[in-house]
Amino acid sequence: MVFGGLNYLAILGAAIGAFVFGSVYYGVLGKSWMAALGTTETGMKGAGGKMSPLPFVIAFIAELVMAWVLAGVLGHLGVGQVTARNGAISALFLWLGFVVTTIAVNNAFGRHKLALTLIDSGHWLGVLVVEGLIIGAFGV
């Protein structure tokens, strides 16, 4: 994969867009997600009664790496083929082939509820599609 000459502003924007999407997504589905995980809001907080910022930092870094790799993949579509539409379609196929399958296997062996698999998979679908749309719109 060629990663030189990528549009790093688009990559950063895609990661920020994905992070905002996740905030809204889990803002709406947070209680259902915690129930599927078998925890509560209190259980998510540490001994000091506050949520650690570390998971949020890790999430943003992961979404930044995903955007960077997605930009590299989209760059292989060829001249004139990097569009918002093709970015979203490519993101959907990458999600279907790699993300949802991995989550499904891990959650099956972890004996997690189907609801957790659906909620988390839906989140990562949204993350990838948002990133694909942004990178596709701004170009690689």
CSV table of C-alpha atoms in Angstrom, one decimal, residues 11-133:
chain,number,residue,atom,x,y,z
A,11,ILE,CA,-7.7,11.8,7.6
A,12,LEU,CA,-7.8,13.9,10.7
A,13,GLY,CA,-11.2,15.2,9.8
A,14,ALA,CA,-12.4,11.7,9.2
A,15,ALA,CA,-11.2,10.6,12.7
A,16,ILE,CA,-12.8,13.6,14.3
A,17,GLY,CA,-16.1,12.9,12.5
A,18,ALA,CA,-15.9,9.2,13.5
A,19,PHE,CA,-15.3,10.2,17.2
A,20,VAL,CA,-18.3,12.6,17.1
A,21,PHE,CA,-20.4,9.9,15.5
A,22,GLY,CA,-19.4,7.5,18.3
A,23,SER,CA,-20.3,10.1,21.0
A,24,VAL,CA,-23.8,10.5,19.5
A,25,TYR,CA,-24.3,6.8,18.9
A,26,TYR,CA,-23.4,5.7,22.4
A,27,GLY,CA,-25.1,8.7,23.8
A,28,VAL,CA,-28.3,7.2,22.4
A,29,LEU,CA,-27.5,3.5,22.9
A,30,GLY,CA,-25.3,3.7,26.0
A,31,LYS,CA,-27.8,2.3,28.4
A,32,SER,CA,-28.6,-0.6,26.1
A,33,TRP,CA,-24.9,-1.2,25.5
A,34,MET,CA,-24.2,-1.3,29.2
A,35,ALA,CA,-27.1,-3.7,29.8
A,36,ALA,CA,-25.8,-6.0,27.0
A,37,LEU,CA,-22.3,-5.8,28.5
A,38,GLY,CA,-23.7,-6.6,32.0
A,39,THR,CA,-22.5,-3.4,33.7
A,40,THR,CA,-23.9,-0.1,34.9
A,41,GLU,CA,-22.8,3.5,34.7
A,42,THR,CA,-21.4,3.2,38.2
A,43,GLY,CA,-19.5,0.0,37.1
A,44,MET,CA,-17.9,1.9,34.2
A,45,LYS,CA,-16.4,4.4,36.6
A,46,GLY,CA,-13.3,3.7,38.6
A,47,ALA,CA,-12.8,3.9,42.4
A,48,GLY,CA,-12.8,7.7,42.3
A,49,GLY,CA,-16.3,7.7,40.7
A,50,LYS,CA,-15.0,9.1,37.4
A,51,MET,CA,-14.7,7.6,34.0
A,52,SER,CA,-11.0,7.3,32.9
A,53,PRO,CA,-10.1,9.3,29.8
A,54,LEU,CA,-7.9,6.4,28.6
A,55,PRO,CA,-10.7,4.6,26.6
A,56,PHE,CA,-11.5,7.8,24.8
A,57,VAL,CA,-7.9,8.4,23.9
A,58,ILE,CA,-7.5,4.9,22.7
A,59,ALA,CA,-10.7,5.2,20.6
A,60,PHE,CA,-9.6,8.4,18.9
A,61,ILE,CA,-6.1,6.9,18.1
A,62,ALA,CA,-7.8,3.8,16.8
A,63,GLU,CA,-10.1,5.8,14.6
A,64,LEU,CA,-7.2,7.9,13.4
A,65,VAL,CA,-5.3,4.7,12.4
A,66,MET,CA,-8.5,3.4,10.7
A,67,ALA,CA,-8.9,6.6,8.7
A,68,TRP,CA,-5.2,6.5,7.6
A,69,VAL,CA,-5.5,2.9,6.4
A,70,LEU,CA,-8.9,3.6,4.8
A,71,ALA,CA,-7.3,6.5,2.9
A,72,GLY,CA,-4.6,4.2,1.7
A,73,VAL,CA,-7.1,1.6,0.5
A,74,LEU,CA,-9.3,4.2,-1.2
A,75,GLY,CA,-6.2,5.6,-3.0
A,76,HIS,CA,-6.0,2.3,-4.8
A,77,LEU,CA,-9.4,2.9,-6.5
A,78,GLY,CA,-7.6,5.0,-9.1
A,79,VAL,CA,-7.7,8.5,-10.5
A,80,GLY,CA,-11.2,10.0,-10.4
A,81,GLN,CA,-12.6,7.1,-8.4
A,82,VAL,CA,-12.1,8.5,-4.9
A,83,THR,CA,-15.6,9.9,-4.2
A,84,ALA,CA,-17.8,10.1,-1.1
A,85,ARG,CA,-20.0,7.4,-2.6
A,86,ASN,CA,-17.1,5.1,-3.3
A,87,GLY,CA,-15.6,5.8,0.1
A,88,ALA,CA,-18.9,4.8,1.8
A,89,ILE,CA,-19.2,1.7,-0.3
A,90,SER,CA,-15.6,0.6,0.3
A,91,ALA,CA,-16.1,1.2,4.0
A,92,LEU,CA,-19.2,-1.0,4.0
A,93,PHE,CA,-17.3,-3.8,2.4
A,94,LEU,CA,-14.3,-3.5,4.7
A,95,TRP,CA,-16.7,-3.5,7.7
A,96,LEU,CA,-18.5,-6.6,6.4
A,97,GLY,CA,-15.4,-8.5,5.6
A,98,PHE,CA,-13.2,-7.6,8.6
A,99,VAL,CA,-14.9,-5.7,11.4
A,100,VAL,CA,-18.3,-7.4,12.0
A,101,THR,CA,-16.9,-10.8,11.4
A,102,THR,CA,-14.2,-10.2,14.0
A,103,ILE,CA,-16.6,-8.8,16.6
A,104,ALA,CA,-19.1,-11.7,16.0
A,105,VAL,CA,-16.4,-14.3,16.6
A,106,ASN,CA,-14.9,-12.6,19.6
A,107,ASN,CA,-18.4,-12.0,21.2
A,108,ALA,CA,-19.5,-15.6,20.4
A,109,PHE,CA,-16.5,-17.1,22.2
A,110,GLY,CA,-16.8,-14.5,25.0
A,111,ARG,CA,-20.5,-15.6,25.3
A,112,HIS,CA,-21.6,-12.0,25.0
A,113,LYS,CA,-25.2,-11.2,24.2
A,114,LEU,CA,-26.3,-10.7,20.6
A,115,ALA,CA,-27.4,-7.2,21.5
A,116,LEU,CA,-23.8,-6.3,22.3
A,117,THR,CA,-22.6,-7.6,19.0
A,118,LEU,CA,-25.2,-5.7,17.1
A,119,ILE,CA,-24.6,-2.4,19.0
A,120,ASP,CA,-20.8,-2.5,18.7
A,121,SER,CA,-21.0,-3.7,15.1
A,122,GLY,CA,-23.4,-0.9,14.2
A,123,HIS,CA,-21.0,1.6,15.8
A,124,TRP,CA,-18.0,0.5,13.7
A,125,LEU,CA,-20.2,0.5,10.6
A,126,GLY,CA,-21.0,4.1,11.3
A,127,VAL,CA,-17.4,4.9,12.0
A,128,LEU,CA,-16.1,3.5,8.8
A,129,VAL,CA,-18.9,5.0,6.6
A,130,VAL,CA,-18.4,8.4,8.2
A,131,GLU,CA,-14.6,8.1,7.5
A,132,GLY,CA,-15.2,6.8,4.0
A,133,LEU,CA,-17.6,9.7,3.2
